Coordinates of C-alpha atoms and ligand atoms in Angstrom, one line a residue:
M69 CA 0.0 0.0 0.2
K70 CA 1.1 3.5 -0.7
T71 CA 1.8 5.4 2.5
I72 CA -0.4 8.5 3.5
L73 CA 2.4 10.8 3.0
D74 CA 3.3 9.0 -0.5
L75 CA -0.5 10.2 -1.5
I76 CA -0.7 13.3 -0.4
V77 CA 2.5 14.1 -2.5
E78 CA 0.7 12.6 -5.3
E79 CA -2.5 14.7 -4.6
L80 CA -0.1 18.1 -4.6
K81 CA 1.3 17.1 -7.4
P82 CA -1.1 18.5 -10.5
A83 CA -1.0 21.3 -8.0
F84 CA 2.8 21.9 -8.0
T85 CA 3.4 21.8 -11.7
G86 CA 0.2 23.2 -12.8
C87 CA 1.5 26.6 -11.4
G88 CA 4.8 25.8 -13.1
Y89 CA 6.9 24.0 -10.0
D90 CA 9.0 20.7 -10.3
E91 CA 7.5 18.3 -8.2
K92 CA 10.6 17.5 -6.7
Y93 CA 10.1 19.8 -4.3
I94 CA 7.2 18.5 -2.5
R95 CA 8.4 17.1 0.9
V96 CA 5.1 15.8 3.0
T97 CA 5.9 15.0 6.6
V98 CA 3.4 14.6 10.0
S99 CA 3.2 17.5 11.7
N100 CA 4.8 18.1 14.8
R101 CA 2.0 20.6 15.6
P102 CA -1.4 18.8 15.6
D103 CA -2.9 21.6 16.9
L104 CA -1.8 23.6 13.8
C105 CA -2.4 21.3 11.7
E106 CA -1.9 17.0 10.5
Y107 CA 0.7 17.2 7.9
Q108 CA 2.9 19.6 6.1
C109 CA 4.5 20.2 3.1
N110 CA 7.6 22.2 2.9
G111 CA 8.0 22.0 -0.8
A112 CA 7.5 26.3 -1.3
M113 CA 10.0 26.9 1.0
A114 CA 12.6 24.5 -0.9
A115 CA 11.0 25.7 -4.6
A116 CA 11.5 29.4 -3.9
K117 CA 15.0 29.7 -3.9
A118 CA 14.8 27.7 -7.6
Y119 CA 12.2 30.0 -8.8
K120 CA 13.4 33.1 -6.8
K121 CA 10.2 33.8 -5.2
K122 CA 8.7 34.4 -2.0
P123 CA 7.8 30.7 -1.0
I124 CA 4.2 32.2 1.0
D125 CA 3.4 33.1 -2.9
I126 CA 4.5 30.0 -4.0
A127 CA 2.5 28.1 -1.4
N128 CA -0.7 30.6 -1.7
E129 CA -0.8 29.5 -5.4
V130 CA -0.5 25.7 -4.8
V131 CA -3.1 26.1 -2.4
E132 CA -5.6 27.6 -4.5
K133 CA -4.8 24.9 -7.1
T134 CA -6.1 22.5 -5.1
A135 CA -8.9 23.8 -4.7
G136 CA -11.9 21.0 -4.7
S137 CA -9.6 18.0 -3.5
K138 CA -11.6 15.5 -1.8
M139 CA -8.6 14.1 0.5
F140 CA -7.9 17.8 2.1
S141 CA -10.7 19.2 4.5
E142 CA -8.6 22.1 5.1
I143 CA -5.2 22.9 3.6
N144 CA -3.7 26.9 4.2
A145 CA -0.8 28.4 3.3
V146 CA 1.2 30.0 6.4
M147 CA 4.2 32.2 6.9
P148 CA 7.0 31.9 5.9
G149 CA 5.4 29.4 3.4
F150 CA 4.3 26.2 4.7
I151 CA 1.4 24.7 3.4
N152 CA -0.7 23.3 6.3
I153 CA -3.0 19.9 5.8
R154 CA -5.9 18.5 7.2
L155 CA -7.5 15.1 6.0
N156 CA -11.1 15.1 5.0
P157 CA -12.2 12.4 7.5
C158 CA -13.7 10.4 5.0
Y159 CA -10.8 9.9 3.1
L160 CA -8.7 8.6 6.2
A161 CA -11.6 6.3 7.2
S162 CA -11.0 4.8 3.9
Y163 CA -7.9 4.5 4.2
V164 CA -7.7 3.2 7.4
Q165 CA -10.2 0.4 6.4
Q166 CA -7.8 -0.4 3.3
V167 CA -5.7 -0.8 6.3
A168 CA -7.6 -3.2 8.4
E169 CA -8.0 -5.0 5.1
D170 CA -4.6 -5.5 4.5
E171 CA -2.8 -8.8 5.9
K172 CA 0.2 -7.1 6.6
L173 CA -1.3 -3.9 8.0
G174 CA -0.3 -1.6 5.2
L175 CA 3.1 -3.1 5.1
N176 CA 4.8 -3.3 2.0
A177 CA 6.9 -6.4 1.9
A178 CA 10.3 -6.6 -0.1
E179 CA 10.2 -6.8 -3.3
K180 CA 13.2 -8.4 -3.6
P181 CA 13.4 -10.4 -0.3
E182 CA 17.0 -11.2 1.0
T183 CA 18.8 -13.9 2.8
I184 CA 19.7 -12.1 6.0
I185 CA 21.9 -13.5 9.0
I186 CA 21.6 -11.8 12.2
D187 CA 24.2 -12.5 14.5
Y188 CA 23.1 -11.9 18.3
G189 CA 23.2 -13.6 21.5
G190 CA 26.6 -14.3 21.6
A191 CA 26.5 -16.0 25.0
N192 CA 29.9 -17.6 26.0
V193 CA 29.5 -21.5 27.1
A194 CA 29.8 -22.1 30.9
K195 CA 30.3 -18.7 31.8
P196 CA 26.7 -17.3 33.0
L197 CA 24.3 -15.1 31.0
H198 CA 24.5 -11.9 32.3
V199 CA 23.0 -8.3 31.8
G200 CA 25.4 -7.6 28.8
H201 CA 24.0 -10.4 26.5
L202 CA 20.6 -9.4 27.6
R203 CA 20.5 -6.7 25.1
S204 CA 21.7 -8.4 22.2
A205 CA 19.0 -10.9 23.1
V206 CA 16.5 -8.6 23.3
I207 CA 17.2 -6.1 20.3
G208 CA 18.2 -8.9 17.7
E209 CA 15.6 -11.0 18.3
S210 CA 13.4 -8.0 17.4
I211 CA 15.4 -7.1 14.6
K212 CA 14.7 -11.0 13.5
R213 CA 11.4 -10.5 14.0
I214 CA 11.1 -7.1 11.7
S215 CA 13.3 -8.4 9.5
R216 CA 11.0 -11.8 8.8
Y217 CA 7.8 -9.5 8.8
M218 CA 9.1 -7.5 5.7
G219 CA 9.4 -10.7 3.8
H220 CA 13.0 -11.7 4.4
H221 CA 14.5 -15.1 4.7
V222 CA 16.3 -14.4 8.4
I223 CA 19.0 -17.0 9.6
S224 CA 19.2 -16.5 13.1
D225 CA 22.8 -17.8 14.5
V226 CA 23.4 -17.3 18.2
H227 CA 27.4 -17.7 17.6
L228 CA 28.0 -18.9 21.0
G229 CA 31.5 -18.2 22.5
D230 CA 32.9 -22.1 23.1
W231 CA 36.3 -22.4 21.6
G232 CA 38.2 -20.0 24.5
L233 CA 40.3 -20.0 28.1
Q234 CA 36.7 -20.8 29.8
M235 CA 37.2 -24.4 28.5
G236 CA 41.1 -24.9 29.3
L237 CA 39.9 -23.3 33.0
I238 CA 37.4 -25.8 33.3
I239 CA 39.0 -28.7 32.6
E240 CA 41.7 -28.0 34.7
E241 CA 39.4 -27.3 38.0
L242 CA 37.7 -30.5 37.1
H243 CA 41.3 -31.8 36.8
D244 CA 41.9 -30.6 40.2
R245 CA 38.7 -31.7 41.9
Q246 CA 38.1 -35.2 40.3
P247 CA 41.7 -36.4 39.2
D248 CA 40.7 -40.0 38.8
L249 CA 38.4 -39.3 36.1
V250 CA 39.0 -41.3 32.8
Y251 CA 40.0 -38.2 30.6
F252 CA 42.9 -37.7 33.0
D253 CA 44.5 -40.8 32.6
P254 CA 46.8 -40.7 30.0
D255 CA 47.0 -45.1 29.8
Y256 CA 43.3 -45.1 29.3
T257 CA 42.3 -46.1 25.8
G258 CA 38.7 -47.0 26.1
E259 CA 35.3 -45.4 25.2
Y260 CA 34.8 -41.7 27.0
P261 CA 31.8 -42.1 29.3
S262 CA 28.3 -40.4 27.6
E263 CA 27.6 -39.2 31.5
P264 CA 28.8 -35.6 32.1
P265 CA 31.1 -35.9 34.9
F266 CA 29.1 -32.4 36.3
T267 CA 25.8 -31.3 36.2
I268 CA 24.7 -27.7 35.4
S269 CA 24.9 -26.2 38.7
E270 CA 28.3 -27.8 39.4
L271 CA 29.3 -26.7 36.2
E272 CA 28.2 -23.2 37.0
D273 CA 30.3 -23.3 40.5
I274 CA 33.1 -24.7 38.4
Y275 CA 34.2 -21.8 36.2
P276 CA 33.9 -19.1 38.4
A277 CA 36.0 -21.1 40.9
A278 CA 38.4 -21.7 38.0
S279 CA 38.5 -18.0 37.0
A280 CA 39.3 -17.1 40.5
K281 CA 41.6 -19.3 41.0
S282 CA 43.5 -18.5 37.5
K283 CA 44.1 -14.8 38.7
V284 CA 45.9 -15.4 41.8
D285 CA 47.7 -18.9 40.5
A286 CA 49.8 -18.5 37.7
A287 CA 50.8 -21.8 37.9
F288 CA 46.9 -22.8 37.2
R289 CA 46.5 -20.5 34.8
E290 CA 49.4 -21.8 32.7
R291 CA 48.2 -25.2 32.9
A292 CA 44.4 -23.9 31.8
Q293 CA 46.5 -22.2 28.5
Q294 CA 48.0 -25.5 28.3
A295 CA 44.7 -27.5 28.6
T296 CA 43.0 -25.0 26.0
F297 CA 45.8 -25.6 23.4
K298 CA 45.2 -29.3 23.6
L299 CA 41.5 -29.1 23.4
Q300 CA 42.3 -26.5 20.1
S301 CA 44.8 -29.0 18.8
G302 CA 42.5 -31.7 18.9
Y303 CA 43.2 -33.7 22.2
A304 CA 40.7 -36.7 22.4
P305 CA 40.2 -36.7 26.0
F306 CA 40.0 -33.0 26.2
H307 CA 37.5 -33.0 23.2
A308 CA 35.0 -35.7 25.2
I309 CA 35.0 -33.0 28.3
W310 CA 34.5 -30.3 25.9
K311 CA 31.1 -32.2 24.2
H312 CA 29.8 -32.7 28.0
I313 CA 30.2 -28.6 28.5
M314 CA 28.7 -28.1 25.7
N315 CA 25.6 -30.7 26.1
V316 CA 24.9 -29.6 29.8
S317 CA 25.7 -25.8 28.7
L318 CA 23.4 -25.5 25.5
K319 CA 20.5 -27.2 27.3
D320 CA 20.6 -24.4 30.1
L321 CA 21.2 -21.7 27.6
K322 CA 18.3 -23.0 25.6
K323 CA 16.0 -22.5 28.4
N324 CA 17.5 -19.4 29.3
Y325 CA 16.9 -17.6 25.9
G326 CA 13.5 -19.3 25.6
N327 CA 12.5 -17.0 29.1
L328 CA 13.6 -14.3 27.1
N329 CA 11.1 -15.2 24.2
V330 CA 14.4 -15.5 21.9
S331 CA 15.1 -18.4 19.8
F332 CA 17.5 -19.1 17.1
D333 CA 17.9 -21.4 13.9
L334 CA 21.4 -22.2 14.1
W335 CA 23.4 -22.8 17.7
K336 CA 26.9 -22.7 16.0
G337 CA 29.7 -21.3 17.8
E338 CA 33.3 -20.0 17.5
S339 CA 34.6 -23.5 17.6
D340 CA 32.3 -24.6 14.2
A341 CA 34.5 -21.9 12.6
Q342 CA 37.9 -23.4 13.3
P343 CA 37.9 -25.8 10.2
Y344 CA 38.0 -22.7 8.2
I345 CA 40.9 -21.1 9.4
P346 CA 44.1 -22.5 7.8
G347 CA 42.4 -21.7 4.5
L348 CA 41.8 -18.5 5.7
I349 CA 45.0 -17.8 6.6
E350 CA 46.7 -19.1 3.3
D351 CA 44.4 -17.2 1.0
L352 CA 45.1 -14.2 2.9
Q353 CA 49.0 -14.7 2.7
K354 CA 48.1 -15.8 -1.1
K355 CA 46.4 -12.5 -1.8
G356 CA 49.4 -10.5 -0.5
L357 CA 47.1 -9.1 2.0
A358 CA 48.5 -10.7 5.3
Y359 CA 52.3 -10.1 6.2
E360 CA 54.3 -10.6 9.6
S361 CA 54.8 -7.7 11.8
D362 CA 56.5 -8.4 15.1
G363 CA 56.0 -12.1 14.6
A364 CA 52.0 -11.8 14.4
L365 CA 50.4 -11.8 10.9
V366 CA 48.6 -8.8 10.1
V367 CA 46.2 -7.1 7.7
D368 CA 46.3 -3.8 7.2
I369 CA 42.6 -2.0 7.0
A370 CA 43.2 1.7 6.6
Q371 CA 41.2 3.4 3.8
E372 CA 41.3 6.4 2.0
G373 CA 39.4 8.9 3.8
D374 CA 39.3 7.4 7.4
A375 CA 38.6 10.2 9.9
K376 CA 40.8 8.2 12.4
E377 CA 43.7 5.7 12.1
Y378 CA 42.9 2.3 12.1
P379 CA 45.0 -0.4 13.7
P380 CA 45.5 -3.4 11.3
C381 CA 43.9 -6.4 12.0
I382 CA 45.9 -9.4 13.6
V383 CA 44.7 -12.7 12.3
R384 CA 47.4 -14.8 13.9
K385 CA 49.5 -14.4 17.0
S386 CA 53.4 -14.4 17.5
D387 CA 52.6 -18.3 19.0
G388 CA 50.5 -19.1 16.1
A389 CA 47.2 -18.9 18.0
A390 CA 44.2 -18.0 16.1
L391 CA 42.3 -14.8 17.7
Y392 CA 38.3 -13.8 17.9
A393 CA 39.0 -11.8 14.3
T394 CA 40.2 -14.8 13.0
S395 CA 37.2 -16.9 14.1
D396 CA 34.8 -14.3 13.3
L397 CA 36.4 -14.4 9.7
A398 CA 36.4 -17.9 9.5
T399 CA 32.7 -18.0 10.1
I400 CA 31.8 -15.6 7.3
I401 CA 33.3 -18.2 4.7
E402 CA 31.4 -20.7 6.6
R403 CA 28.0 -18.5 6.1
E404 CA 29.0 -17.5 2.7
Q405 CA 29.5 -21.2 1.7
D406 CA 25.8 -22.5 3.6
F407 CA 23.8 -19.4 2.6
H408 CA 25.2 -16.5 0.5
P409 CA 23.9 -13.9 2.4
D410 CA 22.4 -10.9 0.8
R411 CA 23.2 -9.0 4.6
Y412 CA 24.9 -9.6 7.8
I413 CA 23.8 -7.9 11.0
Y414 CA 25.8 -8.2 13.9
V415 CA 24.3 -7.3 17.1
V416 CA 27.2 -6.8 19.7
D417 CA 27.8 -4.3 22.4
K418 CA 29.4 -1.1 20.8
R419 CA 32.7 -1.6 22.6
Q420 CA 33.4 -4.3 20.1
E421 CA 33.0 -1.6 17.0
L422 CA 36.7 -1.5 15.9
H423 CA 36.7 -5.3 16.2
F424 CA 34.2 -5.6 13.8
I425 CA 35.2 -2.4 11.2
Q426 CA 38.1 -5.0 11.1
V427 CA 36.5 -8.1 10.4
F428 CA 34.4 -6.3 7.7
R429 CA 37.1 -4.6 5.9
V430 CA 39.2 -7.9 5.8
A431 CA 36.2 -9.7 4.4
K432 CA 35.3 -7.3 1.8
K433 CA 39.3 -7.1 0.6
A434 CA 39.7 -10.6 0.7
G435 CA 36.8 -10.9 -1.8
I436 CA 35.2 -13.0 1.1
V437 CA 32.1 -11.2 0.8
K438 CA 30.6 -9.2 -1.9
E439 CA 31.7 -5.5 -2.0
D440 CA 28.0 -4.7 -1.8
T441 CA 26.5 -6.4 0.7
P442 CA 25.3 -4.6 3.4
M443 CA 27.3 -5.6 6.9
I444 CA 25.7 -4.1 9.5
F445 CA 27.4 -3.6 13.0
L446 CA 24.7 -2.7 15.5
G447 CA 26.1 -1.7 18.6
F448 CA 24.5 -1.0 21.3
G449 CA 25.2 0.6 25.0
T450 CA 25.5 -0.6 28.5
M451 CA 22.8 -1.1 31.0
N452 CA 23.8 1.1 33.6
G453 CA 22.8 1.1 37.5
K454 CA 21.3 3.7 39.4
D455 CA 24.7 5.4 40.3
G456 CA 25.4 5.3 36.7
G457 CA 28.1 2.8 36.4
P458 CA 28.0 -0.5 35.2
F459 CA 24.8 -2.6 36.5
K460 CA 26.2 -4.9 39.5
T461 CA 24.5 -6.9 41.7
R462 CA 23.9 -5.4 45.7
E463 CA 27.2 -7.7 46.5
G464 CA 28.8 -5.9 43.5
G465 CA 29.4 -9.1 41.3
V466 CA 28.1 -9.1 38.1
M467 CA 24.4 -9.3 37.9
R468 CA 23.1 -13.5 36.2
L469 CA 20.3 -12.7 33.9
E470 CA 17.9 -14.9 35.6
H471 CA 18.2 -13.6 38.8
L472 CA 17.5 -10.1 37.0
I473 CA 14.4 -11.6 35.3
K474 CA 13.3 -13.5 38.7
N475 CA 14.0 -10.3 40.6
I476 CA 11.5 -8.8 38.5
D477 CA 8.7 -11.2 37.8
E478 CA 8.5 -11.3 42.1
K479 CA 7.9 -7.4 42.0
V480 CA 5.5 -7.7 39.2
Y481 CA 3.6 -10.4 41.4
E482 CA 3.7 -8.3 44.2
K483 CA 2.5 -5.7 42.1
I484 CA -0.6 -7.7 40.8
Q485 CA -1.6 -9.6 43.8
E486 CA -2.4 -5.9 45.2
K487 CA -4.5 -4.9 42.2
Q488 CA -6.5 -8.3 42.8
K489 CA -7.5 -8.3 38.6
V490 CA -5.6 -11.5 37.8
P491 CA -6.9 -15.2 38.2
A492 CA -5.3 -17.3 41.0
D493 CA -4.3 -19.7 38.2
E494 CA -3.0 -16.5 35.7
M495 CA -0.4 -15.2 38.4
T496 CA 2.8 -16.5 38.1
R497 CA 2.5 -16.8 34.0
T498 CA 1.1 -12.9 34.1
A499 CA 4.1 -12.0 36.1
E500 CA 6.6 -13.3 33.6
I501 CA 4.8 -12.1 31.2
V502 CA 4.4 -8.8 32.4
G503 CA 7.9 -8.6 33.5
L504 CA 9.7 -9.6 30.6
A505 CA 8.0 -6.7 28.8
A506 CA 8.8 -4.2 31.1
L507 CA 12.2 -5.2 30.6
K508 CA 12.3 -5.2 27.0
Y509 CA 10.0 -2.4 26.3
A510 CA 13.1 -0.2 28.7
D511 CA 15.8 -1.8 26.9
L512 CA 13.8 -1.0 22.9
S513 CA 12.2 2.1 23.4
N514 CA 15.8 3.6 23.7
Q515 CA 18.0 3.9 20.5
A516 CA 20.4 0.9 20.6
T517 CA 23.3 3.1 21.0
K518 CA 22.8 4.7 24.0
D519 CA 23.4 3.4 27.7
Y520 CA 20.3 3.3 30.0
I521 CA 19.8 3.4 33.6
F522 CA 18.3 0.2 35.3
D523 CA 15.3 1.0 37.2
V524 CA 12.7 -1.6 38.3
D525 CA 10.5 0.4 39.7
R526 CA 10.1 2.4 36.8
F527 CA 9.6 -0.1 34.5
I528 CA 7.0 -1.9 36.1
S529 CA 5.1 1.1 36.3
F530 CA 1.5 0.5 34.7
E531 CA 1.6 4.1 33.6
G532 CA 4.3 6.3 31.7
N533 CA 6.3 5.1 29.1
T534 CA 6.2 1.4 30.2
G535 CA 5.8 -1.9 28.5
P536 CA 3.2 -2.8 31.6
H537 CA 1.1 0.6 30.1
I538 CA 1.0 -1.0 26.9
Q539 CA 0.0 -4.3 28.0
Y540 CA -2.8 -2.3 30.1
M541 CA -4.4 -0.9 27.1
I542 CA -4.1 -4.1 25.3
V543 CA -5.7 -5.9 28.4
R544 CA -8.3 -2.8 28.0
I545 CA -9.2 -3.5 24.5
K546 CA -9.7 -7.7 25.1
S547 CA -12.0 -6.7 27.6
I548 CA -14.0 -3.9 25.9
L549 CA -14.5 -6.5 23.1
E550 CA -15.4 -9.4 25.7
K551 CA -18.1 -7.2 26.9
Y552 CA -19.2 -6.1 23.3
K553 CA -19.5 -9.8 22.6
E554 CA -21.6 -10.6 25.7
L555 CA -23.5 -7.3 25.3
R556 CA -24.7 -7.7 21.6
G557 CA -23.6 -11.3 21.1
A558 CA -25.0 -12.1 17.4
D559 CA -26.7 -9.0 16.7
A560 CA -23.1 -7.8 16.5
K561 CA -22.0 -6.1 12.7
V562 CA -19.0 -6.0 11.5
V563 CA -19.0 -2.6 10.0
P564 CA -16.3 -0.3 8.2
I565 CA -13.8 2.2 10.1
R566 CA -16.2 5.4 10.0
P567 CA -14.8 8.7 9.2
A568 CA -13.8 10.0 12.5
E569 CA -16.1 12.6 14.3
S570 CA -13.5 14.0 17.1
E571 CA -9.8 14.6 17.0
T572 CA -9.4 11.9 19.4
E573 CA -10.9 9.7 16.9
K574 CA -9.3 11.1 14.0
A575 CA -5.6 11.0 15.9
L576 CA -6.0 7.2 16.6
Q577 CA -6.8 6.6 12.9
M578 CA -3.9 8.7 11.6
A579 CA -1.6 6.7 14.7
L580 CA -3.0 3.1 12.8
C581 CA -2.1 4.5 9.3
R582 CA 1.5 4.7 10.1
F583 CA 2.2 1.2 11.0
G584 CA 3.7 0.0 7.7
E585 CA 5.8 2.9 6.9
V586 CA 7.2 2.8 10.8
T587 CA 8.0 -1.2 10.4
E588 CA 9.8 -0.4 7.2
S589 CA 12.1 2.5 8.4
A590 CA 12.6 -0.1 11.4
F591 CA 14.2 -2.4 9.2
Y592 CA 15.8 -0.1 6.7
E593 CA 17.6 1.9 9.5
T594 CA 17.8 -1.6 11.9
A595 CA 16.2 0.4 14.3
P596 CA 13.9 -1.4 16.5
H597 CA 13.2 1.8 18.8
K598 CA 11.5 3.5 16.4
L599 CA 8.7 0.5 16.1
C600 CA 8.8 0.2 19.8
Q601 CA 7.8 4.0 20.2
Y602 CA 5.3 3.9 17.4
M603 CA 3.9 1.2 19.6
A604 CA 3.5 3.5 22.6
A605 CA 2.2 6.6 20.5
V606 CA -0.7 4.2 19.2
A607 CA -1.4 3.1 23.1
D608 CA -1.2 6.8 23.7
A609 CA -3.8 7.7 21.1
F610 CA -5.9 4.7 22.0
N611 CA -6.0 6.0 25.6
A612 CA -7.1 9.5 24.6
F613 CA -9.9 7.8 22.4
Y614 CA -10.6 5.8 25.3
L615 CA -11.2 8.2 27.8
E616 CA -13.0 10.7 25.7
N617 CA -15.4 8.3 24.0
K618 CA -17.8 5.9 25.7
I619 CA -18.0 2.5 24.1
L620 CA -19.7 0.4 25.7
S621 CA -22.7 2.5 26.9
E622 CA -22.9 3.8 23.3
E623 CA -26.8 4.0 22.5
D624 CA -26.3 3.9 19.1
A625 CA -25.3 0.7 17.3
A626 CA -23.7 1.7 14.4
K627 CA -21.7 4.3 16.4
Q628 CA -20.4 1.7 18.7
A629 CA -20.2 -0.9 16.0
A630 CA -17.7 1.6 14.3
F631 CA -15.6 2.2 17.6
I632 CA -15.3 -1.7 17.9
S633 CA -14.2 -2.0 14.6
L634 CA -11.6 1.0 15.1
I635 CA -10.7 -0.5 18.6
T636 CA -10.4 -4.1 17.0
L637 CA -7.6 -2.8 14.3
T638 CA -6.1 -1.1 17.4
K639 CA -5.8 -3.9 18.9
R640 CA -3.9 -6.0 16.1
V641 CA -1.4 -3.2 15.3
L642 CA -0.5 -3.2 18.7
D643 CA -0.6 -7.1 18.8
T644 CA 1.6 -7.3 15.9
C645 CA 3.9 -4.4 17.0
M646 CA 4.3 -6.9 20.4
D647 CA 5.1 -9.8 18.6
L648 CA 7.7 -7.9 16.4
L649 CA 9.4 -6.8 19.7
G650 CA 9.4 -10.2 21.0
M651 CA 6.6 -9.6 23.6
E652 CA 3.2 -10.8 24.6
S653 CA 0.3 -9.5 26.6
P654 CA -1.7 -11.3 29.4
E655 CA -5.4 -11.9 29.6
H656 CA -5.7 -9.7 32.8
M657 CA -4.0 -7.1 34.5
Ligands
LIG836 N1 30.9 -14.1 22.4 C1 30.7 -13.0 22.2 C2 30.9 -12.3 24.0 O1 30.7 -12.4 24.7 C3 29.9 -12.1 21.4 C4 29.7 -12.6 20.3 C5 29.5 -11.8 18.9 N2 29.2 -12.4 18.0 C6 30.3 -12.3 16.9 N3 30.3 -13.0 15.7 N4 31.7 -12.2 17.0 O2 31.6 -10.9 24.0

């Protein structure tokens, strides 16, 4: 569907050209002063320079030419040369009706669906998921859903950190705790047990203990490095332990991501990229891109026009070890081979920006990725505590995601218990749904690159700019629709959206028109916050409409039925936004 803005431009074209002005000057925006007008065209200002006339004269001429337009109920030229527009309510209603009849609510799906890889999540196996991983999961999941809604073929990959020093640390800590395990018997030649030598809660204890030990015990650290090296060189007993670590952790990770309403198509990790590394290095050398520098192998990435100096990308350390960048480049080789992506999107902490600039540039320079394939790095800011510093537990440690979520759910539980609106058997689930929306909304309502402050009490409030507030509006609509069904039963007729008769009704209709356009820009700009902010605007428009109009007690059945159509569409738009942002709404609140 064409957007309302496009349609207004089309309507203005004959007026501009009829007065002798080029149509390219026509630009229409939603007005940010709804008290003055609904839409604004600034074309006369732009044309004034080219035609050496006063903007107001051009605006007046154009306005005069639009006389008789069925689209506008009001169109005026105002100083210094703006054209202020209000839509004819009949025109708006029929447009909104088309949105209601459209399967995608007015969104124009991509003409050429792309294959898109989204790399987010990025948990490190055997280390607890912490709040830093929360943002990647929340933002990435939403980008995945928006991209799919646009009609693209999207492959989401959690890209686990599963090949680093943490593995050696765990192996050596296990060695100290259970020296008699067969994995540590060099003479053992039998099969390795299929049962893991630890449970998830033991594993959760092993890593932090090993990590702490390595900081004070240099010999232990050295052993862990050795073990990591042996694992990476394919030493069978350690590989068997690694498999156990993977199996036990993956089950737990899947549960944790599941609780966040986050899912992945691929559960690959750095380990999967390892087989591609030798070929990568050879290729970089053959192409003359990689050269030795202080024993390490590096690729220059500086480009003409760079505003700052970019250090070369190290692809092999002087001790022969591969690095993070090597593993990411190798992963790209694998992805190219398996999927030929048309676009890459990485959702990672913005402090990793340089790493991704290096990786992307090497990938393009080496021809691993085509020059015109977009490689997008969406770097997000930090979630901070109220003191402005990085978010911590009360004891000053790193907050585990599980605990953070549990804490929010408990607070929400208390709140809904007080309000007494939720049936007893829905309480726990409702607290989870509301708690998750509180957390996700707080994250997604800000531009991803910005830091934000974690403030549970504000996030879970049912009023203001929060996820629960929007859920509350949806629950309110659900309740009205149910009561309406009880009231009118079989008599209820489905009628089209009617021409608005009040400002609040019109404002709600205007908000509903914008779903497609906003979702498209959220995709093209990789900016889910735009959709999140839009969702809040729709909820606010509904609230204002609801406060001003009696719906259930309306006596005029036709008018009431039209209201019902309008709020039914409102609910569909809100539900769709919620879903695209990875949230749900409960039945009662
Ligand atoms: N595991 C990494 C970390 O915790 C994030 C991985 C991001 N994705 C990637 N392809 N490098 O920092």
